[in-house]
Tab-separated table of C-alpha atoms and ligand atoms in Angstrom:
chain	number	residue	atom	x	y	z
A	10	UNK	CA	0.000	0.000	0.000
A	11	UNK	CA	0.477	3.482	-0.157
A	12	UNK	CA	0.885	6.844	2.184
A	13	UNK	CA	0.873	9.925	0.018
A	14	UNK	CA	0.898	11.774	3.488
A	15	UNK	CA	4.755	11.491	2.939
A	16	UNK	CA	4.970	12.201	-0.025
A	17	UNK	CA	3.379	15.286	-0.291
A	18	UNK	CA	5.468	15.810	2.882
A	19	UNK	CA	8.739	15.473	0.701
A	20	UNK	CA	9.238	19.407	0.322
A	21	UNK	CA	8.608	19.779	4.357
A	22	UNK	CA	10.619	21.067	6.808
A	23	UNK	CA	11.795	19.186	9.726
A	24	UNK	CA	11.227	20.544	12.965
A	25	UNK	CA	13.243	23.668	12.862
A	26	UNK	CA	16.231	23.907	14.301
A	27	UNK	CA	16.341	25.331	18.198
A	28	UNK	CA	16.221	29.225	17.642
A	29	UNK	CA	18.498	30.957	20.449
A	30	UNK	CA	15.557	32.490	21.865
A	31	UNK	CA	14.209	29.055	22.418
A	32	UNK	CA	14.040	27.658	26.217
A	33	UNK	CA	16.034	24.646	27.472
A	34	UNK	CA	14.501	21.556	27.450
A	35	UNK	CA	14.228	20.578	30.507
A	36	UNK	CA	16.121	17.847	30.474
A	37	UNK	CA	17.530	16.529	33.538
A	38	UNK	CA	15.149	14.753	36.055
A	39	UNK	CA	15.840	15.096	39.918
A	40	UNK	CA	15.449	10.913	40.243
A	41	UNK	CA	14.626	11.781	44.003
A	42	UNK	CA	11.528	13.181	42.516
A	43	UNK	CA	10.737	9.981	40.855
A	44	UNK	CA	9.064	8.734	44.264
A	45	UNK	CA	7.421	5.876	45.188
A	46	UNK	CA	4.383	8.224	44.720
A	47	UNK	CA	4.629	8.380	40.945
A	48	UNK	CA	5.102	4.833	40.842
A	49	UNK	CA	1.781	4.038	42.780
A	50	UNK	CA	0.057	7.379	40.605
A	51	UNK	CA	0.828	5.319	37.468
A	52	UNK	CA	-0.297	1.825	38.813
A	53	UNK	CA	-3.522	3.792	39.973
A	54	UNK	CA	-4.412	5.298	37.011
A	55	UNK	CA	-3.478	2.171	34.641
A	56	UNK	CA	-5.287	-0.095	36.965
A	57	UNK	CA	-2.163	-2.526	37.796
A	58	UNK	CA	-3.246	-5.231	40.116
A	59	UNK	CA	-1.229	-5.278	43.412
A	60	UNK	CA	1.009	-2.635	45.127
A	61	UNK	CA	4.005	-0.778	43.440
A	62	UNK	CA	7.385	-1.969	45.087
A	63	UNK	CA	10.177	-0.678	42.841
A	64	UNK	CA	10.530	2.188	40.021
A	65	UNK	CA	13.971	1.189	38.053
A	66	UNK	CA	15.971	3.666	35.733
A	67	UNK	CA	15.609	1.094	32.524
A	68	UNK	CA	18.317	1.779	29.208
A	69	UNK	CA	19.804	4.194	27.747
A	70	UNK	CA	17.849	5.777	25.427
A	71	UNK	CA	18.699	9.659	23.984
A	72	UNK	CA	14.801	10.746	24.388
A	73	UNK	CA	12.620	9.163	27.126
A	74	UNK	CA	13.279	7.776	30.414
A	75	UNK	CA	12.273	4.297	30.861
A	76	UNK	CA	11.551	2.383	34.229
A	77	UNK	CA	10.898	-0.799	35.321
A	78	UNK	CA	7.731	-0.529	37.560
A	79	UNK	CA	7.918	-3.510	39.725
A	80	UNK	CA	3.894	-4.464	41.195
A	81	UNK	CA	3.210	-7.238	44.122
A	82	UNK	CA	0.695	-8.811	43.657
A	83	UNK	CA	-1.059	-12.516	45.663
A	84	UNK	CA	-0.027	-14.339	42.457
A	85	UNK	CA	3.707	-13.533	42.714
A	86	UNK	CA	5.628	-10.083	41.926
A	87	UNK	CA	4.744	-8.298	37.935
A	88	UNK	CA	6.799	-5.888	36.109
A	89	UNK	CA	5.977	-3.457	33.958
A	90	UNK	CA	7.816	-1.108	31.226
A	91	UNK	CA	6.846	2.802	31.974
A	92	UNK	CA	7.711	5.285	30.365
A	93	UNK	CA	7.953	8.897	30.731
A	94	UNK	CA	7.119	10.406	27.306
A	95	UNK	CA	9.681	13.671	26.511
A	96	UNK	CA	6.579	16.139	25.366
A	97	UNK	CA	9.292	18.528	24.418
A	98	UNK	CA	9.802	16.363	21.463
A	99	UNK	CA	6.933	14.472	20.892
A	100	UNK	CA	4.195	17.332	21.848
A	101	UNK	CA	1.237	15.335	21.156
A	102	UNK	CA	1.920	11.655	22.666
A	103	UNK	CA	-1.612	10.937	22.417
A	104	UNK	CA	-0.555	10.382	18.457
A	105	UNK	CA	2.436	8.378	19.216
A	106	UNK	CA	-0.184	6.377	20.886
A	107	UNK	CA	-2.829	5.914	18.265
A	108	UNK	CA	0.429	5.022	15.742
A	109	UNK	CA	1.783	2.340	18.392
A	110	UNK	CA	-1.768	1.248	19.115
A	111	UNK	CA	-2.394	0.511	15.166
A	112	UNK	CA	0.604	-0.975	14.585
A	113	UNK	CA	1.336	-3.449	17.540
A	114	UNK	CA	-2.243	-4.533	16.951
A	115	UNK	CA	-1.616	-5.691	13.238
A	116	UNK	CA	1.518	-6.888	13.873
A	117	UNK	CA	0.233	-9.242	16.601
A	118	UNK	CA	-2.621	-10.071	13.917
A	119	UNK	CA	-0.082	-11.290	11.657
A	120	UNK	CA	2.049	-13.262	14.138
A	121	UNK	CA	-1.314	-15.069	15.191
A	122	UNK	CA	-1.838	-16.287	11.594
A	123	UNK	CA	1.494	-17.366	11.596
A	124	UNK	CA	0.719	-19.477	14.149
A	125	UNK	CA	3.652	-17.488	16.428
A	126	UNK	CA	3.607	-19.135	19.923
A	127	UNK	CA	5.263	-16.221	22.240
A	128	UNK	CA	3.050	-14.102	21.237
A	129	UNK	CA	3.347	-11.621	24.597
A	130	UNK	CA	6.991	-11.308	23.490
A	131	UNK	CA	6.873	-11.273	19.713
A	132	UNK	CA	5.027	-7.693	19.973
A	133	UNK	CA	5.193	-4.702	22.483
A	134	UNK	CA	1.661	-4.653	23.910
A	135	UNK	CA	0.368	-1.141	25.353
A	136	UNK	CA	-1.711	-0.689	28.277
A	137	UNK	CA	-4.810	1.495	28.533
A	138	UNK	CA	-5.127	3.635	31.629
A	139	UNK	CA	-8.618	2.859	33.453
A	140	UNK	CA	-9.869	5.785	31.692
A	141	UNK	CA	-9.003	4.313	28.274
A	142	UNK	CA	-6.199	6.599	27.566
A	143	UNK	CA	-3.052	5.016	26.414
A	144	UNK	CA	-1.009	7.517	28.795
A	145	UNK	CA	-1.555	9.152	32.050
A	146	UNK	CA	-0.154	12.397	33.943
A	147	UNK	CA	1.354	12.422	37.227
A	148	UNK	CA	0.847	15.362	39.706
A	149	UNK	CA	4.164	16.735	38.969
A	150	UNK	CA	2.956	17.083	35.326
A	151	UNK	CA	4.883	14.236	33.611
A	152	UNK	CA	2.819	12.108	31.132
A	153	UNK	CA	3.584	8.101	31.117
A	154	UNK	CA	2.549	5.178	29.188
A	155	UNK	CA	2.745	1.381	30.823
A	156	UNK	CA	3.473	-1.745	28.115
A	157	UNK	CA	3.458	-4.923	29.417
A	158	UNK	CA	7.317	-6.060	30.632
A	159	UNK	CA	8.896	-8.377	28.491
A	160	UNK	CA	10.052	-11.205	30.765
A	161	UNK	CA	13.615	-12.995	29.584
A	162	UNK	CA	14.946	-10.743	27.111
A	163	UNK	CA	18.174	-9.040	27.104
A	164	UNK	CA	19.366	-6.083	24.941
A	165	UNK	CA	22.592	-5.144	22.849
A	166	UNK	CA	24.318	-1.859	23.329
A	167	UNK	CA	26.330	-2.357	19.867
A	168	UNK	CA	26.821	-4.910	17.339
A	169	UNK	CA	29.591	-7.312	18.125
A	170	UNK	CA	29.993	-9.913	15.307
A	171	UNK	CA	28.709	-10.336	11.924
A	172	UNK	CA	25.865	-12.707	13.626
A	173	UNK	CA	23.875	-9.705	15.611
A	174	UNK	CA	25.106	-8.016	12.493
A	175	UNK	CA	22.651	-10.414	10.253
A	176	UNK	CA	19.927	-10.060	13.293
A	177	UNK	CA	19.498	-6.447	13.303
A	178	UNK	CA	18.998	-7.116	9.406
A	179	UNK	CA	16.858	-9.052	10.062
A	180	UNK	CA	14.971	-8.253	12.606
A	181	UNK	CA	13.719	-4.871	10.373
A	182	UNK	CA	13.150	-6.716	7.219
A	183	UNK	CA	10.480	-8.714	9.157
A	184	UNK	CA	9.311	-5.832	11.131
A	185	UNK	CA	8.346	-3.886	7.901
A	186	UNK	CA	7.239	-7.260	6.587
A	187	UNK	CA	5.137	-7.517	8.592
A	188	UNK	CA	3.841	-4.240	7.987
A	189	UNK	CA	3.790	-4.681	4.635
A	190	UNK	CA	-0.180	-5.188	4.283
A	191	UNK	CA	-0.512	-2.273	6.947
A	192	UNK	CA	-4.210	-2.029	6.531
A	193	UNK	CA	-5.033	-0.113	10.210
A	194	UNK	CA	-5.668	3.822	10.710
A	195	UNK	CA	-3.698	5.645	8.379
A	196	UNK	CA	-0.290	6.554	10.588
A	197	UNK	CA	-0.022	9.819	11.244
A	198	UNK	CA	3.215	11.178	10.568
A	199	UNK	CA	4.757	12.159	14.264
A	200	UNK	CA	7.352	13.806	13.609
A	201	UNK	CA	7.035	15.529	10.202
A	202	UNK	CA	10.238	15.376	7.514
A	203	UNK	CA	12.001	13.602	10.162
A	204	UNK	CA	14.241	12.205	7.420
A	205	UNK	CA	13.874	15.437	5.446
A	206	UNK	CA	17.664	15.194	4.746
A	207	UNK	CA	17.425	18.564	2.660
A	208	UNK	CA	15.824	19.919	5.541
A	209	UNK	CA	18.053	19.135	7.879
A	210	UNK	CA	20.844	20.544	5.949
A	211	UNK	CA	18.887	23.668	6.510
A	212	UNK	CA	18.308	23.306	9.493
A	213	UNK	CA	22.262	22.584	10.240
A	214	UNK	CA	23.289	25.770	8.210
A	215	UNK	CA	20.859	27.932	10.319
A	216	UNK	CA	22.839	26.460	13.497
A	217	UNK	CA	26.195	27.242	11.788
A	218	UNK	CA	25.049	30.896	10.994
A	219	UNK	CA	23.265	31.330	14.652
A	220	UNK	CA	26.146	30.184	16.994
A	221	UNK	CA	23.881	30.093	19.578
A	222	UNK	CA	26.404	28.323	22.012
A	223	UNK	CA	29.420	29.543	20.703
A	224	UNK	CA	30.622	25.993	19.819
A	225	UNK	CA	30.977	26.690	15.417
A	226	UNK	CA	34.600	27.645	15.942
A	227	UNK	CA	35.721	24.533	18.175
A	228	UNK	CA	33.798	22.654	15.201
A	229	UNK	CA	35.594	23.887	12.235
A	230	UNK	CA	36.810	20.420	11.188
A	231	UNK	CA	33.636	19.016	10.968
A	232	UNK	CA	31.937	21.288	9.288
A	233	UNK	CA	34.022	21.166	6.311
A	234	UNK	CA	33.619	17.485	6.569
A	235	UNK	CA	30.010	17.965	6.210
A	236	UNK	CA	30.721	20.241	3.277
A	237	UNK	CA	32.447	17.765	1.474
A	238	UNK	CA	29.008	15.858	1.876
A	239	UNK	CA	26.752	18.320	0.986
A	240	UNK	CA	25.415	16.851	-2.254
A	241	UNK	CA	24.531	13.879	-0.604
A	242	UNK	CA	21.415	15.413	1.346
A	243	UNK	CA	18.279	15.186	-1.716
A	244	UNK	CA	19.090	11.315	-2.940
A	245	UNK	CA	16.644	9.864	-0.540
A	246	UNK	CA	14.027	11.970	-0.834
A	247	UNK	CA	14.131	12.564	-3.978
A	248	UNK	CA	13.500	8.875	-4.412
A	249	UNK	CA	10.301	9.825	-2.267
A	250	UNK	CA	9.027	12.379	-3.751
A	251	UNK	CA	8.939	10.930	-7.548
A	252	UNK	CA	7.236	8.097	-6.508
A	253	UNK	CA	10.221	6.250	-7.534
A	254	UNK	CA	10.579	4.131	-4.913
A	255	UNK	CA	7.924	3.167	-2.654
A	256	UNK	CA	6.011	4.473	0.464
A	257	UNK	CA	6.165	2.070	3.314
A	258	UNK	CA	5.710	1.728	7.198
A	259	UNK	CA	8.987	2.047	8.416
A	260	UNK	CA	10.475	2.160	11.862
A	261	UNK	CA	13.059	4.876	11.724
A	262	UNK	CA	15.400	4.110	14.416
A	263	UNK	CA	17.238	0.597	13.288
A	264	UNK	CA	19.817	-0.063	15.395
A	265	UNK	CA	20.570	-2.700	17.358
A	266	UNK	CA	19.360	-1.590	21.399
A	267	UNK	CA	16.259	-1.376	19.733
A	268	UNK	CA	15.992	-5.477	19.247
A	269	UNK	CA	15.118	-7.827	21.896
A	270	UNK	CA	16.684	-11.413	22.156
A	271	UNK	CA	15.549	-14.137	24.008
A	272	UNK	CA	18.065	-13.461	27.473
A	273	UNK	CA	18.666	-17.421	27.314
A	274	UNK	CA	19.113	-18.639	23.848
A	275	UNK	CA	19.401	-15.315	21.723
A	276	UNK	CA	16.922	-15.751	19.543
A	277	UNK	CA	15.541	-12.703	18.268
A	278	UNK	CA	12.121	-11.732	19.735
A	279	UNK	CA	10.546	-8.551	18.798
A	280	UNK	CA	11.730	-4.748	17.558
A	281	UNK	CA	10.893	-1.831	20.164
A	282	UNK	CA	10.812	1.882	20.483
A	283	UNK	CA	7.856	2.512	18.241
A	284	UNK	CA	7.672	5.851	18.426
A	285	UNK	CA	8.385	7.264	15.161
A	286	UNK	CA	7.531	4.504	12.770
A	287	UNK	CA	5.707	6.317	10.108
A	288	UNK	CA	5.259	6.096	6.561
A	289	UNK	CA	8.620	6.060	4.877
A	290	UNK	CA	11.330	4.612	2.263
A	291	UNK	CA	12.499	1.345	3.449
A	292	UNK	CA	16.177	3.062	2.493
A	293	UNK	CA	15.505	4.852	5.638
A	294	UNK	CA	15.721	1.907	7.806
A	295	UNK	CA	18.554	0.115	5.960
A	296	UNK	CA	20.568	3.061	6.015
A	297	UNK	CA	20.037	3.585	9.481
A	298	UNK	CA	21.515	-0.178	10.003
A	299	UNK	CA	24.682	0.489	8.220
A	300	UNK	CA	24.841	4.010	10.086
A	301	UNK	CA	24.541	2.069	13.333
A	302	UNK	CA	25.674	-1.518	12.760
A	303	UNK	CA	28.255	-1.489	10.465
A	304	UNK	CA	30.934	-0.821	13.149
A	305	UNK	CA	32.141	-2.130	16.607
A	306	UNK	CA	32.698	1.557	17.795
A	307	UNK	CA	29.601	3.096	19.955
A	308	UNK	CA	28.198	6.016	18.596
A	309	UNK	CA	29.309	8.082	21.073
A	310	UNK	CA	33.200	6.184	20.795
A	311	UNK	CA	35.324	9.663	21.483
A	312	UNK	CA	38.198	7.892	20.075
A	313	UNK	CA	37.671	8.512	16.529
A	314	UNK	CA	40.807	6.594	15.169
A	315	UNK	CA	38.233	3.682	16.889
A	316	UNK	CA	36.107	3.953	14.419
A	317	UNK	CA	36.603	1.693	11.287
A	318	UNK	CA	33.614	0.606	8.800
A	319	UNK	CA	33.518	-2.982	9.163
A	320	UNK	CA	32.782	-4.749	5.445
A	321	UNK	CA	31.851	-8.118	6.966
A	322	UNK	CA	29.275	-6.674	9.261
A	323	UNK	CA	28.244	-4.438	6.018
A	324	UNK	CA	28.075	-7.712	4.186
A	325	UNK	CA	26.151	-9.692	7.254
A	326	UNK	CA	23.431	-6.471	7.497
A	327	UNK	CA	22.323	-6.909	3.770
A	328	UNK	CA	22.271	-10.388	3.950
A	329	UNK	CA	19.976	-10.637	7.183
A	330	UNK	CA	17.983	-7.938	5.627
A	331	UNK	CA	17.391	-9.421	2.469
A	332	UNK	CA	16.359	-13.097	4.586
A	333	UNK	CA	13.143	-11.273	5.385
A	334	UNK	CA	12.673	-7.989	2.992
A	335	UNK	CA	14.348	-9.907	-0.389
A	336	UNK	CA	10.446	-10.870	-1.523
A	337	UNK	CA	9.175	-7.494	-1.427
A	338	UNK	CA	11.880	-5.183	-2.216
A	339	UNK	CA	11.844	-3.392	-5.422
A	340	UNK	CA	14.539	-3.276	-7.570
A	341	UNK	CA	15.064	0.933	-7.164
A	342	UNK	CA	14.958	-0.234	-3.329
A	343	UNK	CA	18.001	-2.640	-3.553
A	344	UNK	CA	20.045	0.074	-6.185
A	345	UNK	CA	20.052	2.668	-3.193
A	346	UNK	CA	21.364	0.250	-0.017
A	347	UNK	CA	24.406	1.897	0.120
A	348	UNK	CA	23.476	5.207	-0.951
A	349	UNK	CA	20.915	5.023	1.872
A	350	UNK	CA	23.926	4.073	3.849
A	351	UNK	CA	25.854	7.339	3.076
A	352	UNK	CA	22.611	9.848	3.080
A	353	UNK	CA	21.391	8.511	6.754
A	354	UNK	CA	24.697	8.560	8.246
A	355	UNK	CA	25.460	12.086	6.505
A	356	UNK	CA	21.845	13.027	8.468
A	357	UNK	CA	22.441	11.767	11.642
A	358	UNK	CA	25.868	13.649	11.492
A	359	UNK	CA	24.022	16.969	10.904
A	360	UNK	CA	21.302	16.534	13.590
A	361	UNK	CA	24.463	15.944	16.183
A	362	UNK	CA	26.191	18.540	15.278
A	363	UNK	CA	23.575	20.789	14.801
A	364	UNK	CA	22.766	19.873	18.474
A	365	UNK	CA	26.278	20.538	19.747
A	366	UNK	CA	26.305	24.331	17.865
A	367	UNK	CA	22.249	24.763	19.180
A	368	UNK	CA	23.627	23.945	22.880
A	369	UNK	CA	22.387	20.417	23.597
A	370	UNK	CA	19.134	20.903	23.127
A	371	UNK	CA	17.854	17.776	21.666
A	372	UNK	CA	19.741	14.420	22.843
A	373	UNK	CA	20.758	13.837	26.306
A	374	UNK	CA	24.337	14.543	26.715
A	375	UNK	CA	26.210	13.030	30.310
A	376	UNK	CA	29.843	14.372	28.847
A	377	UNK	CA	31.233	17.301	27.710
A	378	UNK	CA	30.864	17.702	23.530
A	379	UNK	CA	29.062	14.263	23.957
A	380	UNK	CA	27.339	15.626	20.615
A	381	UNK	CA	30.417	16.576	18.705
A	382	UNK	CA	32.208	12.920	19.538
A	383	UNK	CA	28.629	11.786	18.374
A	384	UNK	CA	29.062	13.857	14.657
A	385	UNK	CA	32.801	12.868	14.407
A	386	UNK	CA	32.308	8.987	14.739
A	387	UNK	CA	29.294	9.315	12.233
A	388	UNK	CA	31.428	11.593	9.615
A	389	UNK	CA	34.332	9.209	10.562
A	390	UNK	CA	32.103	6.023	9.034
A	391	UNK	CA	30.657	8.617	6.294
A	392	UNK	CA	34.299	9.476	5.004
A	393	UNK	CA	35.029	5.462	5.000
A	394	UNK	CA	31.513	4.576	3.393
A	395	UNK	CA	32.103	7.440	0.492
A	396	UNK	CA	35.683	6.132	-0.054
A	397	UNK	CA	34.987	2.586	-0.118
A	398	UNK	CA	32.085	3.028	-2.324
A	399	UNK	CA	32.386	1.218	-5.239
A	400	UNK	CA	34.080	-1.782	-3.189
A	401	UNK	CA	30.159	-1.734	-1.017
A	402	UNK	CA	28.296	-1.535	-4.106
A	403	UNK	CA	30.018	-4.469	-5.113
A	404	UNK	CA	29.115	-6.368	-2.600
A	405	UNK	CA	25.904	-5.338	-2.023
A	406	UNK	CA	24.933	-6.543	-5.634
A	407	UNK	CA	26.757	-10.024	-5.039
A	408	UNK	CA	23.992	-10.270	-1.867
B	15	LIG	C1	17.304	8.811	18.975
B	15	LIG	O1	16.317	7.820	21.907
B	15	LIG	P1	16.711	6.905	20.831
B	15	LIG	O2	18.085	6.405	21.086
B	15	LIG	O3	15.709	5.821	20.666
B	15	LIG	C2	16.596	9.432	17.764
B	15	LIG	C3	16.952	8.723	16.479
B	15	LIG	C4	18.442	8.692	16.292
B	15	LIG	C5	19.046	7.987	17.488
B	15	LIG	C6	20.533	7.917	17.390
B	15	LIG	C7	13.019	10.531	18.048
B	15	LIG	O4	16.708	7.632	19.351
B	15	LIG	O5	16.404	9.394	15.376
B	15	LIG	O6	18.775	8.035	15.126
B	15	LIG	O7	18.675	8.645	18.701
B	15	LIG	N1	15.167	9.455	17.944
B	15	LIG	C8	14.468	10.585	17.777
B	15	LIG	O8	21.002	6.859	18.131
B	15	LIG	O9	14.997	11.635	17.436
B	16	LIG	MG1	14.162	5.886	19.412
């Protein structure tokens, strides 16, 4: 099926880039103020059998903070996964709701006529609040939503062989598999031209010519490396916007901490952080994969010379990709893998380092120029992917 909403979204902005004029986001949370008392407000207003007897800081995620919400109940101890929704970037949750709702629902349709046995861990499921809401506030203002805990599963900070390599592949070819017969609410598009590459070239200039923290000169060799880039930024969505290649439902955040495997066999269970799947080019998921998992460095690895594009987890990405997306891919989709490589990673550089110049506005920083050794290791694997181009395409064709 189709979404024109993104295409005629193709010439839109992404959200602008923090003005100077624009307040802080209040970003860090006083964990003493995360009291038993919110705990309970939440397991009041979601109707959670039992009492509330822990409230655990849960991942690492650059947005939300995530708990474990621990209930006692007669029948033994339950957990639950709350979150607290950051409304300075998603300012209507209630959407990210209905989206999540929609799509959890017919992806647990379509694992049911599969015949999938683990059902309650081969789909996030979302709680309503007694009042039918799918989040609640608590009296200090915060809004949360409650899924269901997902019992035995463990996580993976980065990729650390070609084998999780293949799984994150994989596990987003069957996610927008899955999807692929999408026939629910439209999806609203949460966060609009969020991989509005041109747009976010725009949006990085504006930060450039602002200065708002004072940070463009301490910058100066990665801006030039973004120059280099520059023409990179419409490939994508120009592929979008002539219709050339295909509207889909598409996660947008592929990387690797946002798969769960079973904790005892590693088996792959389910894909999380729903938040921004929206319509979209599949290319913005692969090349989000390559961006994320086709290196052993972290992200945030401030030892650039640490950073080395890795061909056999390059290789291992396509191939676990292609195990679930090969029968519906067209073939303008599998021409652009590795340009989708280059234009995502070339993105995520600019929203870094657009956040470094705008004063840390947007992803949770714990270090000094977190955000800037963020931009470097992405223009670090951009350089490498752009160099060893013709080598990837190679490959990627033999796949
Ligand atoms: C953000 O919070 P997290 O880690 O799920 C971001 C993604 C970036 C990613 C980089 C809504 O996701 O777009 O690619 O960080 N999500 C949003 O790791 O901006
Ligand atoms: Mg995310």
């Amino acid at each position: 099926m189709r979404h024109s909403n993104v295409q005629a979204a193709a010439g839109r902005v992404a959200p602008a880039a923090p003005t100077c004029a624009r307040p802080d986001r209040p970003r860090a949370i006083d964990m003493h103020a995360q009291t038993d008392n919110t705990a309970s407000e939440i397991a009041r207003a979601f109707g959670l059998p039992g009492s509330a007897i822990g409230f655990t800081p849960h991942g690492g995620g650059h947005i939300h903070r995530s708990f474990v919400l621990r209930m006692v109940t007669a029948h033994g101890d339950r957990r639950y996964f709350a979150q607290q929704i950051n409304t300075f970037i998603f300012e209507r949750p209630a959407i990210v709701s209905a989206n999540i709702v929609a799509v959890t629902a017919h992806i647990r349709r379509r694992l049911a006529a599969k015949g999938a046995i683990d059902l309650a861990r081969g789909v996030l499921n979302p709680l309503r609040t007694l009042n039918g809401e799918w989040a609640c506030e608590s009296s200090d203002g915060r809004i949360w939503r409650v899924f269901d805990y997902i019992e035995g599963a463990a996580t993976r900070g980065a990729v650390c062989d070609a084998r999780d390599a293949y799984e994150v592949g994989a596990a987003f070819g069957e996610f927008q598999a899955l999807l692929a017969d999408y026939s629910g609410p439209p999806l609203i598009e949460v966060l609009s031209g969020f991989h509005d590459t041109p747009a976010r070239l725009r949006g990085f200039d504006e930060a450039v010519r602002a200065d708002c923290a004072g940070r463009a000169a301490a910058a100066a060799p990665e801006l030039r490396a973004i120059d280099r880039h520059r023409r990179l930024s419409p490939l994508l969505m120009e592929l979008a916007a002539s219709g050339a290649a295909p509207i889909r439902i598409v996660h947008n955040d592929a990387k690797i901490s946002n798969v769960l495997f079973d904790a005892n066999n590693g088996a792959r269970l389910c894909v999380v952080d729903l938040d921004i799947v929206m319509p979209g080019l599949s290319l913005f998921d692969f090349g989000d994969m390559l961006r994320s998992s086709a290196t052993l460095a972290a992200e945030d690895e401030p030892d650039v010379s640490r950073v080395n594009l890795e061909v056999e987890l390059f290789e291992a990405i396509i191939r676990g990709y292609l195990s679930m997306a090969g029968s519906f891919l067209l073939p303008i989709e599998r021409a652009h893998l590795v340009t989708a490589g280059l234009v995502i990673t070339f993105e995520q550089a600019l929203r870094f380092l657009s956040d470094y110049l705008n004063g840390d506005r947007y992803y949770t920083v714990t270090r000094t120029d977190h955000n800037l050794h963020r931009a470097r290791t992405q223009l670090a694997l951009l350089e490498q992917m752009a160099r060893r181009r013709v080598e990837l395409e190679r490959i990627a064709m033999a796949c």
